[in-house]
PDB file of C-alpha atoms in Angstrom:
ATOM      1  CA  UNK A   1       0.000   0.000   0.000  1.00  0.00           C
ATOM      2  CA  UNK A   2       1.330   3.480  -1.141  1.00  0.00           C
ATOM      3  CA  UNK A   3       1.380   5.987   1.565  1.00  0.00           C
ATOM      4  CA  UNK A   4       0.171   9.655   1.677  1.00  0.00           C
ATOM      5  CA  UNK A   5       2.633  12.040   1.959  1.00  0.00           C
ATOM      6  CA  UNK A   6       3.260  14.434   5.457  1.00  0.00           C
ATOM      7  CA  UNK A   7       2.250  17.864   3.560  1.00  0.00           C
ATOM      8  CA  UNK A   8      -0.880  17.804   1.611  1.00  0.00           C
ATOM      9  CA  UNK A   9      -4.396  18.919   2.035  1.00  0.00           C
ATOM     10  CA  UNK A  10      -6.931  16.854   2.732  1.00  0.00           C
ATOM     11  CA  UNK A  11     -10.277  17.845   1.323  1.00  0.00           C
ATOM     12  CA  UNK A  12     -13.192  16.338   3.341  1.00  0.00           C
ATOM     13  CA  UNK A  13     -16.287  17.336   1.295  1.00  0.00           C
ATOM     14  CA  UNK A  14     -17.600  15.889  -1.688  1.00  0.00           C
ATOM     15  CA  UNK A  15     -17.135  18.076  -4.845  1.00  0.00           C
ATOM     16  CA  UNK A  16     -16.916  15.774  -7.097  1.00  0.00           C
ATOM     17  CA  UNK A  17     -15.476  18.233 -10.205  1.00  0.00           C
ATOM     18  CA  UNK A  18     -13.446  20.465  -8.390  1.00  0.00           C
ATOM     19  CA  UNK A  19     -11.457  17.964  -6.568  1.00  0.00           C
ATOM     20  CA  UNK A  20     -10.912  15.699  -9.714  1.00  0.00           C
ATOM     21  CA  UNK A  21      -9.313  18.853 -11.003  1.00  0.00           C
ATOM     22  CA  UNK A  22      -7.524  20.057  -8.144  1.00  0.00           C
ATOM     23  CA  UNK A  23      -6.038  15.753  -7.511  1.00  0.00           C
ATOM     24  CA  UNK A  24      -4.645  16.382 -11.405  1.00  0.00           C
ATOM     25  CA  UNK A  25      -3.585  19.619 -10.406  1.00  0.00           C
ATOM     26  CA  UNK A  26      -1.619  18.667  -7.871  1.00  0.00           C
ATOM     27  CA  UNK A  27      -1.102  14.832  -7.711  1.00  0.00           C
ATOM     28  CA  UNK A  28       0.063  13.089  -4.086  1.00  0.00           C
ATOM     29  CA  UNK A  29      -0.530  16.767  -2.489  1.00  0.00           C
ATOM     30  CA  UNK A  30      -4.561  17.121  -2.849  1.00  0.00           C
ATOM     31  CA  UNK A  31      -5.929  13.697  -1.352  1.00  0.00           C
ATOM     32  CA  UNK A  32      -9.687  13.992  -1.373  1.00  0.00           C
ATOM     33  CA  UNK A  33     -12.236  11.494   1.144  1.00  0.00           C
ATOM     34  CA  UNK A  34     -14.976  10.125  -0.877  1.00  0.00           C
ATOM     35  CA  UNK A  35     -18.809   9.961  -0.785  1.00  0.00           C
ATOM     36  CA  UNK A  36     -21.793   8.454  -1.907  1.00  0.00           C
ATOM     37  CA  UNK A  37     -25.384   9.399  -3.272  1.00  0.00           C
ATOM     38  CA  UNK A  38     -27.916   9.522  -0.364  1.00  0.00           C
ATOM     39  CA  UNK A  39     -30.201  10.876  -2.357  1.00  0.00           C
ATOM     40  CA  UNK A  40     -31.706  10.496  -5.857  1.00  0.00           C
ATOM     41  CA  UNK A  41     -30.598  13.318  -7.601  1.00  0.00           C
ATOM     42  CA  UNK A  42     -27.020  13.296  -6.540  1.00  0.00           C
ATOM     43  CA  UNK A  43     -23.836  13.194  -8.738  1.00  0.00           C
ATOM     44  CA  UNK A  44     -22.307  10.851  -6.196  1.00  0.00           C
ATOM     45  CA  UNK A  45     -22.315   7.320  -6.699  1.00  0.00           C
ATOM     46  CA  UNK A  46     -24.575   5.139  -5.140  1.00  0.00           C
ATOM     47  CA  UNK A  47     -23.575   3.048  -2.138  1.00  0.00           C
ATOM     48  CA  UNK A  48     -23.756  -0.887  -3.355  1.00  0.00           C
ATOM     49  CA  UNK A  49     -20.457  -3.671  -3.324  1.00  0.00           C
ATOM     50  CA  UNK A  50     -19.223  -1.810  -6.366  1.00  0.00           C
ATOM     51  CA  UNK A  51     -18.876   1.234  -5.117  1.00  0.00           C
ATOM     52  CA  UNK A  52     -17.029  -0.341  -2.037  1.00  0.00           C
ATOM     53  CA  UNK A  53     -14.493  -1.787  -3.562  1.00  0.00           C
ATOM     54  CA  UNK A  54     -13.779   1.243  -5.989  1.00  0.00           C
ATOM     55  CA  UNK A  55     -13.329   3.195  -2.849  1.00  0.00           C
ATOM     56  CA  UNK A  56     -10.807   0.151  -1.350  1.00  0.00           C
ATOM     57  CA  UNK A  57      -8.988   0.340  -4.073  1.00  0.00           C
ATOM     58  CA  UNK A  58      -8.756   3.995  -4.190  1.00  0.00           C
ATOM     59  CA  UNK A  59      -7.860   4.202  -0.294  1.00  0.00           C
ATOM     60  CA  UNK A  60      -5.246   1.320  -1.487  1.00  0.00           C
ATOM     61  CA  UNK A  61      -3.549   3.356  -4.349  1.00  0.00           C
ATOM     62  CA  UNK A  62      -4.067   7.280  -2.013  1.00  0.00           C
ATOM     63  CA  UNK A  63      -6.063   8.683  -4.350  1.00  0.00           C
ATOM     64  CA  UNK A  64      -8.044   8.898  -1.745  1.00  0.00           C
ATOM     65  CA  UNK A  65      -7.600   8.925   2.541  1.00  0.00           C
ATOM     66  CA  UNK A  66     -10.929   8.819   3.839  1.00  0.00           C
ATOM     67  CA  UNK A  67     -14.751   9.058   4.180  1.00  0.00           C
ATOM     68  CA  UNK A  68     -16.832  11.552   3.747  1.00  0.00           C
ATOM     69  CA  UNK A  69     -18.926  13.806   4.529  1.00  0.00           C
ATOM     70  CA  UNK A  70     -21.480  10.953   5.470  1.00  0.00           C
ATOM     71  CA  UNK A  71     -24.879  12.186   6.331  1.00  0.00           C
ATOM     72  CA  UNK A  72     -27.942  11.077   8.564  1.00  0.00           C
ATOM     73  CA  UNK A  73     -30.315  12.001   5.933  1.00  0.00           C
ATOM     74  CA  UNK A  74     -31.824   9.833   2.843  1.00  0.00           C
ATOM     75  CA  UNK A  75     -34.194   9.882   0.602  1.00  0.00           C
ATOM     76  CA  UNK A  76     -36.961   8.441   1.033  1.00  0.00           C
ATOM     77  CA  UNK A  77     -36.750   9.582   4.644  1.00  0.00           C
ATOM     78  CA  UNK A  78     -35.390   6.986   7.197  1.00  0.00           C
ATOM     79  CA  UNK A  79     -34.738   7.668  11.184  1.00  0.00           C
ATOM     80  CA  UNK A  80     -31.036   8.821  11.133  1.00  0.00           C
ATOM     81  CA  UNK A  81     -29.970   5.720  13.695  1.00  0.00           C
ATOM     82  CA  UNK A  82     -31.825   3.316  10.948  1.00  0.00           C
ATOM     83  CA  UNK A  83     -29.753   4.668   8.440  1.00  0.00           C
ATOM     84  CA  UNK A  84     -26.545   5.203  10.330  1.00  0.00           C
ATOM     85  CA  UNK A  85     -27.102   0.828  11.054  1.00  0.00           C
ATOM     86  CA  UNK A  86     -28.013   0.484   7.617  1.00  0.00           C
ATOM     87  CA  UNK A  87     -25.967  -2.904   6.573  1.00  0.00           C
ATOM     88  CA  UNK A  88     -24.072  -1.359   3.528  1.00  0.00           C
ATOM     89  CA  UNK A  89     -23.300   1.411   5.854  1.00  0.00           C
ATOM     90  CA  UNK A  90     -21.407  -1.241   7.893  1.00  0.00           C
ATOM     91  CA  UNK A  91     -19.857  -2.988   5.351  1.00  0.00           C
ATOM     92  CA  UNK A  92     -18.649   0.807   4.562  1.00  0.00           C
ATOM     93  CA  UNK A  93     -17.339   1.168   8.323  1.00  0.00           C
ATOM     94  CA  UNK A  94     -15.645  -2.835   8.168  1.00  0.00           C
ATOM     95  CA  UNK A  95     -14.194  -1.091   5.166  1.00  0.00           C
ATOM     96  CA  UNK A  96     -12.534   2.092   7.101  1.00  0.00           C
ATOM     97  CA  UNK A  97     -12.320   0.480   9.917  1.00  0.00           C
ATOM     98  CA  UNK A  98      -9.619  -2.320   8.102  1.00  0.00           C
ATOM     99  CA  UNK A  99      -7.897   0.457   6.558  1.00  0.00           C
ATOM    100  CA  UNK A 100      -7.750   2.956   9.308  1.00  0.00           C
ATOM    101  CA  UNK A 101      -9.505   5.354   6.725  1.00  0.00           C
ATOM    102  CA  UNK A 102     -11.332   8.291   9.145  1.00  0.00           C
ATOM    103  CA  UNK A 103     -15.014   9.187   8.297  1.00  0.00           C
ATOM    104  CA  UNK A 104     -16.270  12.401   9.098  1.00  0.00           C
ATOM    105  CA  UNK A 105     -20.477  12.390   9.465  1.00  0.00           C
ATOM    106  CA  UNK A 106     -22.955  15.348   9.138  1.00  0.00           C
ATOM    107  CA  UNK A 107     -24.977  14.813  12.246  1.00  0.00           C
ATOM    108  CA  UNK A 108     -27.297  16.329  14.280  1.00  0.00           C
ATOM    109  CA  UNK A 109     -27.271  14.940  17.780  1.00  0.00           C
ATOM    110  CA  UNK A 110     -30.622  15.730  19.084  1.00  0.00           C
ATOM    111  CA  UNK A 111     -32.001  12.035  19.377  1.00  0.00           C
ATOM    112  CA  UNK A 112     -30.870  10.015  21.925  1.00  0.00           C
ATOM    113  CA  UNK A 113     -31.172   7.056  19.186  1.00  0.00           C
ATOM    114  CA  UNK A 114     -28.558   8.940  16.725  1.00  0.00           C
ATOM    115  CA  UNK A 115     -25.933   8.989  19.857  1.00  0.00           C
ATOM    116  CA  UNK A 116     -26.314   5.607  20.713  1.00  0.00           C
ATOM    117  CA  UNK A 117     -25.684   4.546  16.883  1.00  0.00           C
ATOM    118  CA  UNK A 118     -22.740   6.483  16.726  1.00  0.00           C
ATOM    119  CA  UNK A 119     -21.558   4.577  20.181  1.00  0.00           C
ATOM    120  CA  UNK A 120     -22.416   1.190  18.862  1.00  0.00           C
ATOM    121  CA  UNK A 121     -20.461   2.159  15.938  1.00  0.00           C
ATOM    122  CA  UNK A 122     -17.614   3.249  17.793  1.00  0.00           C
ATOM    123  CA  UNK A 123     -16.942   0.503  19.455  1.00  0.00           C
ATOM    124  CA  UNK A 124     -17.992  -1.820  16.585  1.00  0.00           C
ATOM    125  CA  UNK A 125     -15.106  -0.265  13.938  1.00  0.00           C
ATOM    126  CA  UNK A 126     -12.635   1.096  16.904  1.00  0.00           C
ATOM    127  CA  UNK A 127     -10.093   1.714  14.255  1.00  0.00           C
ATOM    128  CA  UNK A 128     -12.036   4.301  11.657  1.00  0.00           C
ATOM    129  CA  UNK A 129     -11.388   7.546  13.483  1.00  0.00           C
ATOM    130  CA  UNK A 130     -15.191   8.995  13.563  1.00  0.00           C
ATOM    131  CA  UNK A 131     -15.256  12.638  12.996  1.00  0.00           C
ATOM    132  CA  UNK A 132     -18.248  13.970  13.988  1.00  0.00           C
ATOM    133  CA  UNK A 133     -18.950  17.420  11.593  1.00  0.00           C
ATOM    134  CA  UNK A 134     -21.672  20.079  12.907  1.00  0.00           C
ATOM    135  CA  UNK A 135     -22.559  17.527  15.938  1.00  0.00           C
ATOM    136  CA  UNK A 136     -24.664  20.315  17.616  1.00  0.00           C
ATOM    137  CA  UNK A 137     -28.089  19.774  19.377  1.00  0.00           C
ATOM    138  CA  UNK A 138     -30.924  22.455  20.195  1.00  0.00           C
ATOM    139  CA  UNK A 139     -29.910  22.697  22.932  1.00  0.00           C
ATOM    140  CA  UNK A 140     -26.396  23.659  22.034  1.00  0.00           C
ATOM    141  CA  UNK A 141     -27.498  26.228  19.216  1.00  0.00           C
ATOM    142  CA  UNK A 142     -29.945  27.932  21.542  1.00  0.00           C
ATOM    143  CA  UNK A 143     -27.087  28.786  23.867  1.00  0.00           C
ATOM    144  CA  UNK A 144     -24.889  29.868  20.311  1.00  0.00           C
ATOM    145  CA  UNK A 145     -27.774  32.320  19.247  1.00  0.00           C
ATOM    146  CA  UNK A 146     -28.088  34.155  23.390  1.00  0.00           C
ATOM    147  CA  UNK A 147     -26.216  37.433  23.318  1.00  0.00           C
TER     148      UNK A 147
END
């Protein structure tokens, strides 16, 4: 396995045609994370085996270092812990979790059902850092918006 090297950036969201052209740009220095469709009219690729392995072997040859940003959200609308257990959503954790690949998550942590997912999945996969992007509650954005 080829390894990334100390000084490059890392981009975490999914832009599918700027970071193709920025990776060309600037080969071994721009490593992107990869995504998937969670909805219909995405330009992501759907998550299904095929899409798995594309992204192991990209993760093998560093063209790409990690997952993300992986929502809650789906369409048609599921409960965010039913889709965070989905079972292709753990074969994609097996997957960074054998790698060491980090996945960063869009979450909102307002039901007690979402944080116990993302425990269970923690200590399911206890080698895919988990990254947890915007993890705010209510109750934390009420205090934000006080004076």
């Amino acid at each position: 396995m080829k390894s990334i090297p100390a000084f490059c950036a890392v981009l975490i969201m999914s832009l599918p045609l700027d970071q193709q052209s920025l990776v060309k740009r600037f080969p071994g220095f721009v490593v992107p994370f990869v995504s998937f469709a969670r909805t219909a009219n995405s330009d992501l690729p759907p998550l299904n085996d095929a899409t798995l392995a594309t992204f192991a072997s990209m993760l093998d040859a560093c063209s790409a270092c990690g997952f993300g940003e992986v929502g809650t959200t789906t369409t048609p609308p599921e409960p965010a812990a039913t889709t965070l257990m989905h079972p292709m959503r753990l074969k994609l954790y097996e997957l960074a979790n054998d790698r060491r690949a980090p996945l960063v998550s869009h979450v909102n942590l307002d039901q007690p059902q979402v944080i116990e997912a993302f425990g269970r999945i923690a200590g399911m996969f206890p080698n895919m850092p988990l990254i947890l992007s915007h993890a705010a509650s209510r109750r934390t954005r009420r205090r934000q918006q006080r004076p």
